């Protein structure tokens, strides 16, 4: 995310998170472990955005809660893989990873709040 500006709409925010992850992984060293970790990171971050769209269009409260829980699970998984990737030695890569990890933590808290308020 640029400028420190955070979109208000969660659909936009989750999309920007997934998009930012994709930009970040392009800077990473091509190592065997990164190949697998990046694959998981890209899938999980995209899943957050996709499942939020599903939650927003849920047919029932039960469906909404399930999708919101999947969002929370996938953003936690994204954070794990952000911690696992080898950023190499550049300060820029480390700073990008840390910013994404902060956003993942904030999204986790948002989804946790949504889940607790929806019960």
mmCIF file of N, CA and C in Angstrom:
data_model
loop_
_atom_site.group_PDB
_atom_site.id
_atom_site.type_symbol
_atom_site.label_atom_id
_atom_site.label_comp_id
_atom_site.label_asym_id
_atom_site.label_seq_id
_atom_site.Cartn_x
_atom_site.Cartn_y
_atom_site.Cartn_z
ATOM 1 N N UNK A 1 0.843 -1.175 0.000
ATOM 2 C CA UNK A 1 0.000 0.000 0.000
ATOM 3 C C UNK A 1 0.884 1.231 0.000
ATOM 4 N N UNK A 2 0.460 2.202 -0.730
ATOM 5 C CA UNK A 2 1.257 3.403 -0.883
ATOM 6 C C UNK A 2 0.681 4.536 -0.052
ATOM 7 N N UNK A 3 1.474 5.515 0.256
ATOM 8 C CA UNK A 3 1.084 6.742 0.958
ATOM 9 C C UNK A 3 0.573 6.519 2.379
ATOM 10 N N UNK A 4 0.535 5.319 2.875
ATOM 11 C CA UNK A 4 -0.029 5.070 4.190
ATOM 12 C C UNK A 4 -1.541 5.199 4.195
ATOM 13 N N UNK A 5 -2.142 5.453 3.034
ATOM 14 C CA UNK A 5 -3.601 5.582 2.955
ATOM 15 C C UNK A 5 -4.215 4.192 2.927
ATOM 16 N N UNK A 6 -5.244 3.998 3.736
ATOM 17 C CA UNK A 6 -5.908 2.706 3.776
ATOM 18 C C UNK A 6 -7.321 2.875 3.260
ATOM 19 N N UNK A 7 -7.691 2.039 2.292
ATOM 20 C CA UNK A 7 -9.057 2.156 1.782
ATOM 21 C C UNK A 7 -10.062 1.815 2.877
ATOM 22 N N UNK A 8 -11.188 2.482 2.850
ATOM 23 C CA UNK A 8 -12.216 2.239 3.853
ATOM 24 C C UNK A 8 -12.964 0.955 3.569
ATOM 25 N N UNK A 9 -13.178 0.682 2.312
ATOM 26 C CA UNK A 9 -13.965 -0.467 1.916
ATOM 27 C C UNK A 9 -13.119 -1.739 2.025
ATOM 28 N N UNK A 10 -13.630 -2.734 2.730
ATOM 29 C CA UNK A 10 -12.865 -3.955 2.972
ATOM 30 C C UNK A 10 -12.612 -4.734 1.683
ATOM 31 N N UNK A 11 -13.514 -4.643 0.722
ATOM 32 C CA UNK A 11 -13.278 -5.308 -0.564
ATOM 33 C C UNK A 11 -12.042 -4.700 -1.244
ATOM 34 N N UNK A 12 -11.949 -3.374 -1.232
ATOM 35 C CA UNK A 12 -10.782 -2.706 -1.808
ATOM 36 C C UNK A 12 -9.522 -3.016 -0.997
ATOM 37 N N UNK A 13 -9.664 -3.003 0.299
ATOM 38 C CA UNK A 13 -8.501 -3.226 1.151
ATOM 39 C C UNK A 13 -7.937 -4.639 0.980
ATOM 40 N N UNK A 14 -8.812 -5.641 0.901
ATOM 41 C CA UNK A 14 -8.325 -7.002 0.715
ATOM 42 C C UNK A 14 -7.735 -7.178 -0.686
ATOM 43 N N UNK A 15 -8.333 -6.515 -1.689
ATOM 44 C CA UNK A 15 -7.778 -6.552 -3.045
ATOM 45 C C UNK A 15 -6.384 -5.940 -3.064
ATOM 46 N N UNK A 16 -6.239 -4.775 -2.440
ATOM 47 C CA UNK A 16 -4.932 -4.108 -2.412
ATOM 48 C C UNK A 16 -3.890 -4.936 -1.673
ATOM 49 N N UNK A 17 -4.325 -5.648 -0.637
ATOM 50 C CA UNK A 17 -3.407 -6.538 0.075
ATOM 51 C C UNK A 17 -2.898 -7.625 -0.871
ATOM 52 N N UNK A 18 -3.815 -8.285 -1.575
ATOM 53 C CA UNK A 18 -3.423 -9.345 -2.515
ATOM 54 C C UNK A 18 -2.541 -8.785 -3.635
ATOM 55 N N UNK A 19 -2.898 -7.613 -4.134
ATOM 56 C CA UNK A 19 -2.121 -6.982 -5.204
ATOM 57 C C UNK A 19 -0.721 -6.601 -4.704
ATOM 58 N N UNK A 20 -0.642 -6.070 -3.498
ATOM 59 C CA UNK A 20 0.650 -5.684 -2.921
ATOM 60 C C UNK A 20 1.539 -6.906 -2.687
ATOM 61 N N UNK A 21 0.941 -8.016 -2.276
ATOM 62 C CA UNK A 21 1.699 -9.258 -2.103
ATOM 63 C C UNK A 21 2.319 -9.662 -3.438
ATOM 64 N N UNK A 22 1.534 -9.573 -4.504
ATOM 65 C CA UNK A 22 2.040 -9.945 -5.822
ATOM 66 C C UNK A 22 3.207 -9.056 -6.253
ATOM 67 N N UNK A 23 3.132 -7.773 -5.954
ATOM 68 C CA UNK A 23 4.245 -6.876 -6.256
ATOM 69 C C UNK A 23 5.474 -7.208 -5.423
ATOM 70 N N UNK A 24 5.244 -7.518 -4.155
ATOM 71 C CA UNK A 24 6.329 -7.845 -3.236
ATOM 72 C C UNK A 24 7.091 -9.092 -3.679
ATOM 73 N N UNK A 25 6.370 -10.146 -4.057
ATOM 74 C CA UNK A 25 7.048 -11.408 -4.367
ATOM 75 C C UNK A 25 7.916 -11.301 -5.615
ATOM 76 N N UNK A 26 7.636 -10.332 -6.458
ATOM 77 C CA UNK A 26 8.463 -10.148 -7.661
ATOM 78 C C UNK A 26 9.882 -9.706 -7.313
ATOM 79 N N UNK A 27 10.064 -9.110 -6.126
ATOM 80 C CA UNK A 27 11.390 -8.628 -5.712
ATOM 81 C C UNK A 27 12.212 -9.695 -4.998
ATOM 82 N N UNK A 28 11.596 -10.825 -4.670
ATOM 83 C CA UNK A 28 12.264 -11.808 -3.823
ATOM 84 C C UNK A 28 13.278 -12.656 -4.594
ATOM 85 N N UNK A 29 14.319 -13.121 -3.874
ATOM 86 C CA UNK A 29 15.283 -14.027 -4.506
ATOM 87 C C UNK A 29 14.593 -15.330 -4.917
ATOM 88 N N UNK A 30 15.026 -15.890 -6.024
ATOM 89 C CA UNK A 30 14.462 -17.150 -6.528
ATOM 90 C C UNK A 30 15.204 -18.314 -5.871
ATOM 91 N N UNK A 31 14.690 -18.762 -4.744
ATOM 92 C CA UNK A 31 15.281 -19.912 -4.062
ATOM 93 C C UNK A 31 14.251 -21.036 -4.034
ATOM 94 N N UNK A 32 14.698 -22.224 -3.739
ATOM 95 C CA UNK A 32 13.778 -23.369 -3.696
ATOM 96 C C UNK A 32 12.708 -23.151 -2.643
ATOM 97 N N UNK A 33 13.092 -22.721 -1.457
ATOM 98 C CA UNK A 33 12.100 -22.520 -0.398
ATOM 99 C C UNK A 33 11.151 -21.376 -0.751
ATOM 100 N N UNK A 34 11.673 -20.311 -1.343
ATOM 101 C CA UNK A 34 10.803 -19.197 -1.723
ATOM 102 C C UNK A 34 9.780 -19.612 -2.773
ATOM 103 N N UNK A 35 10.156 -20.512 -3.667
ATOM 104 C CA UNK A 35 9.212 -20.954 -4.694
ATOM 105 C C UNK A 35 7.943 -21.495 -4.046
ATOM 106 N N UNK A 36 8.103 -22.340 -3.063
ATOM 107 C CA UNK A 36 6.934 -22.929 -2.386
ATOM 108 C C UNK A 36 6.242 -21.923 -1.464
ATOM 109 N N UNK A 37 7.016 -21.180 -0.699
ATOM 110 C CA UNK A 37 6.426 -20.211 0.229
ATOM 111 C C UNK A 37 5.671 -19.114 -0.515
ATOM 112 N N UNK A 38 6.238 -18.642 -1.632
ATOM 113 C CA UNK A 38 5.594 -17.599 -2.429
ATOM 114 C C UNK A 38 4.290 -18.118 -3.023
ATOM 115 N N UNK A 39 4.309 -19.345 -3.507
ATOM 116 C CA UNK A 39 3.086 -19.941 -4.066
ATOM 117 C C UNK A 39 1.964 -19.933 -3.017
ATOM 118 N N UNK A 40 2.293 -20.349 -1.818
ATOM 119 C CA UNK A 40 1.297 -20.375 -0.739
ATOM 120 C C UNK A 40 0.852 -18.961 -0.354
ATOM 121 N N UNK A 41 1.797 -18.048 -0.289
ATOM 122 C CA UNK A 41 1.502 -16.661 0.064
ATOM 123 C C UNK A 41 0.560 -16.027 -0.954
ATOM 124 N N UNK A 42 0.838 -16.225 -2.224
ATOM 125 C CA UNK A 42 -0.003 -15.649 -3.278
ATOM 126 C C UNK A 42 -1.408 -16.241 -3.212
ATOM 127 N N UNK A 43 -1.502 -17.550 -3.032
ATOM 128 C CA UNK A 43 -2.818 -18.185 -2.935
ATOM 129 C C UNK A 43 -3.604 -17.675 -1.734
ATOM 130 N N UNK A 44 -2.967 -17.646 -0.580
ATOM 131 C CA UNK A 44 -3.659 -17.238 0.647
ATOM 132 C C UNK A 44 -4.115 -15.781 0.565
ATOM 133 N N UNK A 45 -3.250 -14.898 0.071
ATOM 134 C CA UNK A 45 -3.619 -13.477 0.003
ATOM 135 C C UNK A 45 -4.772 -13.255 -0.975
ATOM 136 N N UNK A 46 -4.768 -13.958 -2.080
ATOM 137 C CA UNK A 46 -5.873 -13.850 -3.027
ATOM 138 C C UNK A 46 -7.154 -14.423 -2.470
ATOM 139 N N UNK A 47 -7.016 -15.473 -1.673
ATOM 140 C CA UNK A 47 -8.177 -16.112 -1.061
ATOM 141 C C UNK A 47 -8.879 -15.184 -0.070
ATOM 142 N N UNK A 48 -8.104 -14.350 0.612
ATOM 143 C CA UNK A 48 -8.702 -13.380 1.539
ATOM 144 C C UNK A 48 -9.674 -12.487 0.773
ATOM 145 N N UNK A 49 -9.200 -11.927 -0.328
ATOM 146 C CA UNK A 49 -10.024 -11.021 -1.125
ATOM 147 C C UNK A 49 -11.229 -11.741 -1.725
ATOM 148 N N UNK A 50 -11.002 -12.922 -2.268
ATOM 149 C CA UNK A 50 -12.090 -13.678 -2.903
ATOM 150 C C UNK A 50 -13.159 -14.086 -1.890
ATOM 151 N N UNK A 51 -12.735 -14.519 -0.729
ATOM 152 C CA UNK A 51 -13.710 -14.941 0.284
ATOM 153 C C UNK A 51 -14.455 -13.759 0.888
ATOM 154 N N UNK A 52 -13.821 -12.578 0.930
ATOM 155 C CA UNK A 52 -14.563 -11.413 1.413
ATOM 156 C C UNK A 52 -15.677 -11.050 0.427
ATOM 157 N N UNK A 53 -15.404 -11.157 -0.860
ATOM 158 C CA UNK A 53 -16.455 -10.926 -1.861
ATOM 159 C C UNK A 53 -17.594 -11.918 -1.637
ATOM 160 N N UNK A 54 -17.238 -13.187 -1.401
ATOM 161 C CA UNK A 54 -18.255 -14.216 -1.129
ATOM 162 C C UNK A 54 -19.045 -13.873 0.142
ATOM 163 N N UNK A 55 -18.355 -13.423 1.175
ATOM 164 C CA UNK A 55 -19.036 -13.073 2.425
ATOM 165 C C UNK A 55 -20.000 -11.914 2.210
ATOM 166 N N UNK A 56 -19.543 -10.944 1.442
ATOM 167 C CA UNK A 56 -20.357 -9.762 1.172
ATOM 168 C C UNK A 56 -21.639 -10.119 0.409
ATOM 169 N N UNK A 57 -21.593 -11.208 -0.338
ATOM 170 C CA UNK A 57 -22.749 -11.661 -1.117
ATOM 171 C C UNK A 57 -23.418 -12.874 -0.476
ATOM 172 N N UNK A 58 -23.130 -13.144 0.775
ATOM 173 C CA UNK A 58 -23.633 -14.344 1.448
ATOM 174 C C UNK A 58 -25.160 -14.417 1.417
ATOM 175 N N UNK A 59 -25.636 -15.649 1.312
ATOM 176 C CA UNK A 59 -27.078 -15.891 1.257
ATOM 177 C C UNK A 59 -27.694 -16.007 2.638
ATOM 178 N N UNK A 60 -26.854 -16.236 3.647
ATOM 179 C CA UNK A 60 -27.366 -16.371 5.007
ATOM 180 C C UNK A 60 -26.308 -15.896 5.995
ATOM 181 N N UNK A 61 -26.727 -15.708 7.229
ATOM 182 C CA UNK A 61 -25.788 -15.300 8.280
ATOM 183 C C UNK A 61 -24.730 -16.390 8.502
ATOM 184 N N UNK A 62 -25.169 -17.651 8.434
ATOM 185 C CA UNK A 62 -24.255 -18.776 8.618
ATOM 186 C C UNK A 62 -23.182 -18.771 7.516
ATOM 187 N N UNK A 63 -23.604 -18.545 6.288
ATOM 188 C CA UNK A 63 -22.681 -18.478 5.157
ATOM 189 C C UNK A 63 -21.712 -17.306 5.331
ATOM 190 N N UNK A 64 -22.244 -16.158 5.742
ATOM 191 C CA UNK A 64 -21.412 -14.977 5.975
ATOM 192 C C UNK A 64 -20.332 -15.274 7.014
ATOM 193 N N UNK A 65 -20.732 -15.876 8.134
ATOM 194 C CA UNK A 65 -19.778 -16.187 9.204
ATOM 195 C C UNK A 65 -18.702 -17.150 8.731
ATOM 196 N N UNK A 66 -19.105 -18.162 7.967
ATOM 197 C CA UNK A 66 -18.127 -19.127 7.470
ATOM 198 C C UNK A 66 -17.100 -18.433 6.574
ATOM 199 N N UNK A 67 -17.570 -17.587 5.666
ATOM 200 C CA UNK A 67 -16.656 -16.883 4.757
ATOM 201 C C UNK A 67 -15.746 -15.927 5.521
ATOM 202 N N UNK A 68 -16.295 -15.229 6.501
ATOM 203 C CA UNK A 68 -15.478 -14.312 7.308
ATOM 204 C C UNK A 68 -14.400 -15.092 8.070
ATOM 205 N N UNK A 69 -14.756 -16.282 8.551
ATOM 206 C CA UNK A 69 -13.771 -17.115 9.251
ATOM 207 C C UNK A 69 -12.689 -17.599 8.290
ATOM 208 N N UNK A 70 -13.081 -17.913 7.057
ATOM 209 C CA UNK A 70 -12.090 -18.308 6.052
ATOM 210 C C UNK A 70 -11.151 -17.129 5.769
ATOM 211 N N UNK A 71 -11.708 -15.924 5.675
ATOM 212 C CA UNK A 71 -10.870 -14.733 5.478
ATOM 213 C C UNK A 71 -9.844 -14.606 6.597
ATOM 214 N N UNK A 72 -10.304 -14.762 7.819
ATOM 215 C CA UNK A 72 -9.398 -14.654 8.968
ATOM 216 C C UNK A 72 -8.312 -15.727 8.894
ATOM 217 N N UNK A 73 -8.694 -16.947 8.563
ATOM 218 C CA UNK A 73 -7.740 -18.053 8.461
ATOM 219 C C UNK A 73 -6.710 -17.789 7.360
ATOM 220 N N UNK A 74 -7.174 -17.337 6.206
ATOM 221 C CA UNK A 74 -6.274 -17.110 5.071
ATOM 222 C C UNK A 74 -5.332 -15.922 5.313
ATOM 223 N N UNK A 75 -5.806 -14.899 6.002
ATOM 224 C CA UNK A 75 -4.915 -13.766 6.271
ATOM 225 C C UNK A 75 -3.868 -14.159 7.315
ATOM 226 N N UNK A 76 -4.245 -15.042 8.251
ATOM 227 C CA UNK A 76 -3.245 -15.551 9.199
ATOM 228 C C UNK A 76 -2.199 -16.392 8.469
ATOM 229 N N UNK A 77 -2.663 -17.190 7.501
ATOM 230 C CA UNK A 77 -1.745 -17.998 6.706
ATOM 231 C C UNK A 77 -0.816 -17.088 5.884
ATOM 232 N N UNK A 78 -1.372 -16.027 5.338
ATOM 233 C CA UNK A 78 -0.553 -15.073 4.592
ATOM 234 C C UNK A 78 0.563 -14.524 5.476
ATOM 235 N N UNK A 79 0.206 -14.191 6.691
ATOM 236 C CA UNK A 79 1.193 -13.643 7.627
ATOM 237 C C UNK A 79 2.296 -14.651 7.926
ATOM 238 N N UNK A 80 1.910 -15.918 8.086
ATOM 239 C CA UNK A 80 2.908 -16.961 8.317
ATOM 240 C C UNK A 80 3.896 -17.020 7.152
ATOM 241 N N UNK A 81 3.382 -17.064 5.919
ATOM 242 C CA UNK A 81 4.278 -17.171 4.778
ATOM 243 C C UNK A 81 5.088 -15.891 4.555
ATOM 244 N N UNK A 82 4.555 -14.753 4.949
ATOM 245 C CA UNK A 82 5.360 -13.527 4.909
ATOM 246 C C UNK A 82 6.557 -13.653 5.841
ATOM 247 N N UNK A 83 6.341 -14.287 6.973
ATOM 248 C CA UNK A 83 7.437 -14.467 7.928
ATOM 249 C C UNK A 83 8.460 -15.487 7.427
ATOM 250 N N UNK A 84 8.006 -16.443 6.615
ATOM 251 C CA UNK A 84 8.887 -17.512 6.155
ATOM 252 C C UNK A 84 9.726 -17.157 4.921
ATOM 253 N N UNK A 85 9.226 -16.259 4.080
ATOM 254 C CA UNK A 85 9.958 -15.981 2.845
ATOM 255 C C UNK A 85 11.328 -15.383 3.126
ATOM 256 N N UNK A 86 12.254 -15.719 2.244
ATOM 257 C CA UNK A 86 13.605 -15.166 2.309
ATOM 258 C C UNK A 86 13.585 -13.856 1.527
ATOM 259 N N UNK A 87 13.733 -12.749 2.227
ATOM 260 C CA UNK A 87 13.658 -11.440 1.572
ATOM 261 C C UNK A 87 14.978 -11.036 0.934
ATOM 262 N N UNK A 88 16.010 -11.828 1.144
ATOM 263 C CA UNK A 88 17.316 -11.424 0.639
ATOM 264 C C UNK A 88 17.907 -10.377 1.566
ATOM 265 N N UNK A 89 18.812 -9.605 1.051
ATOM 266 C CA UNK A 89 19.539 -8.670 1.910
ATOM 267 C C UNK A 89 19.124 -7.217 1.744
ATOM 268 N N UNK A 90 18.102 -6.950 0.927
ATOM 269 C CA UNK A 90 17.758 -5.549 0.703
ATOM 270 C C UNK A 90 16.820 -5.026 1.791
ATOM 271 N N UNK A 91 17.104 -3.817 2.229
ATOM 272 C CA UNK A 91 16.252 -3.183 3.239
ATOM 273 C C UNK A 91 14.848 -2.953 2.693
ATOM 274 N N UNK A 92 14.761 -2.686 1.401
ATOM 275 C CA UNK A 92 13.462 -2.440 0.767
ATOM 276 C C UNK A 92 12.560 -3.674 0.874
ATOM 277 N N UNK A 93 13.112 -4.852 0.615
ATOM 278 C CA UNK A 93 12.327 -6.082 0.705
ATOM 279 C C UNK A 93 11.858 -6.335 2.132
ATOM 280 N N UNK A 94 12.741 -6.104 3.077
ATOM 281 C CA UNK A 94 12.379 -6.304 4.483
ATOM 282 C C UNK A 94 11.281 -5.314 4.883
ATOM 283 N N UNK A 95 11.422 -4.060 4.467
ATOM 284 C CA UNK A 95 10.411 -3.043 4.789
ATOM 285 C C UNK A 95 9.065 -3.390 4.148
ATOM 286 N N UNK A 96 9.089 -3.867 2.914
ATOM 287 C CA UNK A 96 7.854 -4.267 2.230
ATOM 288 C C UNK A 96 7.191 -5.423 2.957
ATOM 289 N N UNK A 97 8.001 -6.407 3.340
ATOM 290 C CA UNK A 97 7.458 -7.558 4.065
ATOM 291 C C UNK A 97 6.840 -7.117 5.389
ATOM 292 N N UNK A 98 7.526 -6.259 6.104
ATOM 293 C CA UNK A 98 7.024 -5.806 7.399
ATOM 294 C C UNK A 98 5.716 -5.029 7.246
ATOM 295 N N UNK A 99 5.618 -4.209 6.206
ATOM 296 C CA UNK A 99 4.372 -3.461 5.958
ATOM 297 C C UNK A 99 3.230 -4.410 5.626
ATOM 298 N N UNK A 100 3.506 -5.421 4.832
ATOM 299 C CA UNK A 100 2.473 -6.409 4.503
ATOM 300 C C UNK A 100 2.067 -7.217 5.739
ATOM 301 N N UNK A 101 3.030 -7.558 6.573
ATOM 302 C CA UNK A 101 2.726 -8.302 7.798
ATOM 303 C C UNK A 101 1.870 -7.454 8.738
ATOM 304 N N UNK A 102 2.141 -6.155 8.792
ATOM 305 C CA UNK A 102 1.312 -5.257 9.607
ATOM 306 C C UNK A 102 -0.112 -5.206 9.068
ATOM 307 N N UNK A 103 -0.243 -5.101 7.755
ATOM 308 C CA UNK A 103 -1.574 -5.090 7.149
ATOM 309 C C UNK A 103 -2.295 -6.417 7.406
ATOM 310 N N UNK A 104 -1.581 -7.522 7.330
ATOM 311 C CA UNK A 104 -2.185 -8.831 7.610
ATOM 312 C C UNK A 104 -2.668 -8.891 9.058
ATOM 313 N N UNK A 105 -1.885 -8.360 9.962
ATOM 314 C CA UNK A 105 -2.292 -8.349 11.383
ATOM 315 C C UNK A 105 -3.547 -7.501 11.572
ATOM 316 N N UNK A 106 -3.579 -6.336 10.927
ATOM 317 C CA UNK A 106 -4.760 -5.468 11.034
ATOM 318 C C UNK A 106 -5.995 -6.137 10.426
ATOM 319 N N UNK A 107 -5.830 -6.789 9.285
ATOM 320 C CA UNK A 107 -6.962 -7.493 8.669
ATOM 321 C C UNK A 107 -7.444 -8.635 9.562
ATOM 322 N N UNK A 108 -6.513 -9.326 10.208
ATOM 323 C CA UNK A 108 -6.889 -10.396 11.136
ATOM 324 C C UNK A 108 -7.775 -9.837 12.245
ATOM 325 N N UNK A 109 -7.382 -8.701 12.792
ATOM 326 C CA UNK A 109 -8.172 -8.077 13.865
ATOM 327 C C UNK A 109 -9.540 -7.620 13.361
ATOM 328 N N UNK A 110 -9.593 -7.099 12.145
ATOM 329 C CA UNK A 110 -10.873 -6.672 11.563
ATOM 330 C C UNK A 110 -11.805 -7.865 11.397
ATOM 331 N N UNK A 111 -11.273 -8.960 10.826
ATOM 332 C CA UNK A 111 -12.124 -10.134 10.624
ATOM 333 C C UNK A 111 -12.549 -10.755 11.956
ATOM 334 N N UNK A 112 -11.657 -10.743 12.937
ATOM 335 C CA UNK A 112 -12.014 -11.257 14.258
ATOM 336 C C UNK A 112 -13.154 -10.436 14.867
ATOM 337 N N UNK A 113 -13.080 -9.128 14.699
ATOM 338 C CA UNK A 113 -14.130 -8.241 15.207
ATOM 339 C C UNK A 113 -15.451 -8.485 14.485
ATOM 340 N N UNK A 114 -15.397 -8.619 13.176
ATOM 341 C CA UNK A 114 -16.608 -8.888 12.392
ATOM 342 C C UNK A 114 -17.246 -10.196 12.848
ATOM 343 N N UNK A 115 -16.418 -11.202 13.044
ATOM 344 C CA UNK A 115 -16.928 -12.522 13.473
ATOM 345 C C UNK A 115 -17.579 -12.423 14.843
ATOM 346 N N UNK A 116 -16.912 -11.769 15.789
ATOM 347 C CA UNK A 116 -17.474 -11.693 17.143
ATOM 348 C C UNK A 116 -18.760 -10.866 17.185
ATOM 349 N N UNK A 117 -18.851 -9.826 16.359
ATOM 350 C CA UNK A 117 -20.066 -8.999 16.331
ATOM 351 C C UNK A 117 -21.210 -9.646 15.584
ATOM 352 N N UNK A 118 -20.888 -10.637 14.742
ATOM 353 C CA UNK A 118 -21.915 -11.289 13.933
ATOM 354 C C UNK A 118 -22.545 -12.486 14.607
ATOM 355 N N UNK A 119 -22.013 -12.870 15.727
ATOM 356 C CA UNK A 119 -22.541 -14.072 16.416
ATOM 357 C C UNK A 119 -23.799 -13.766 17.163
#
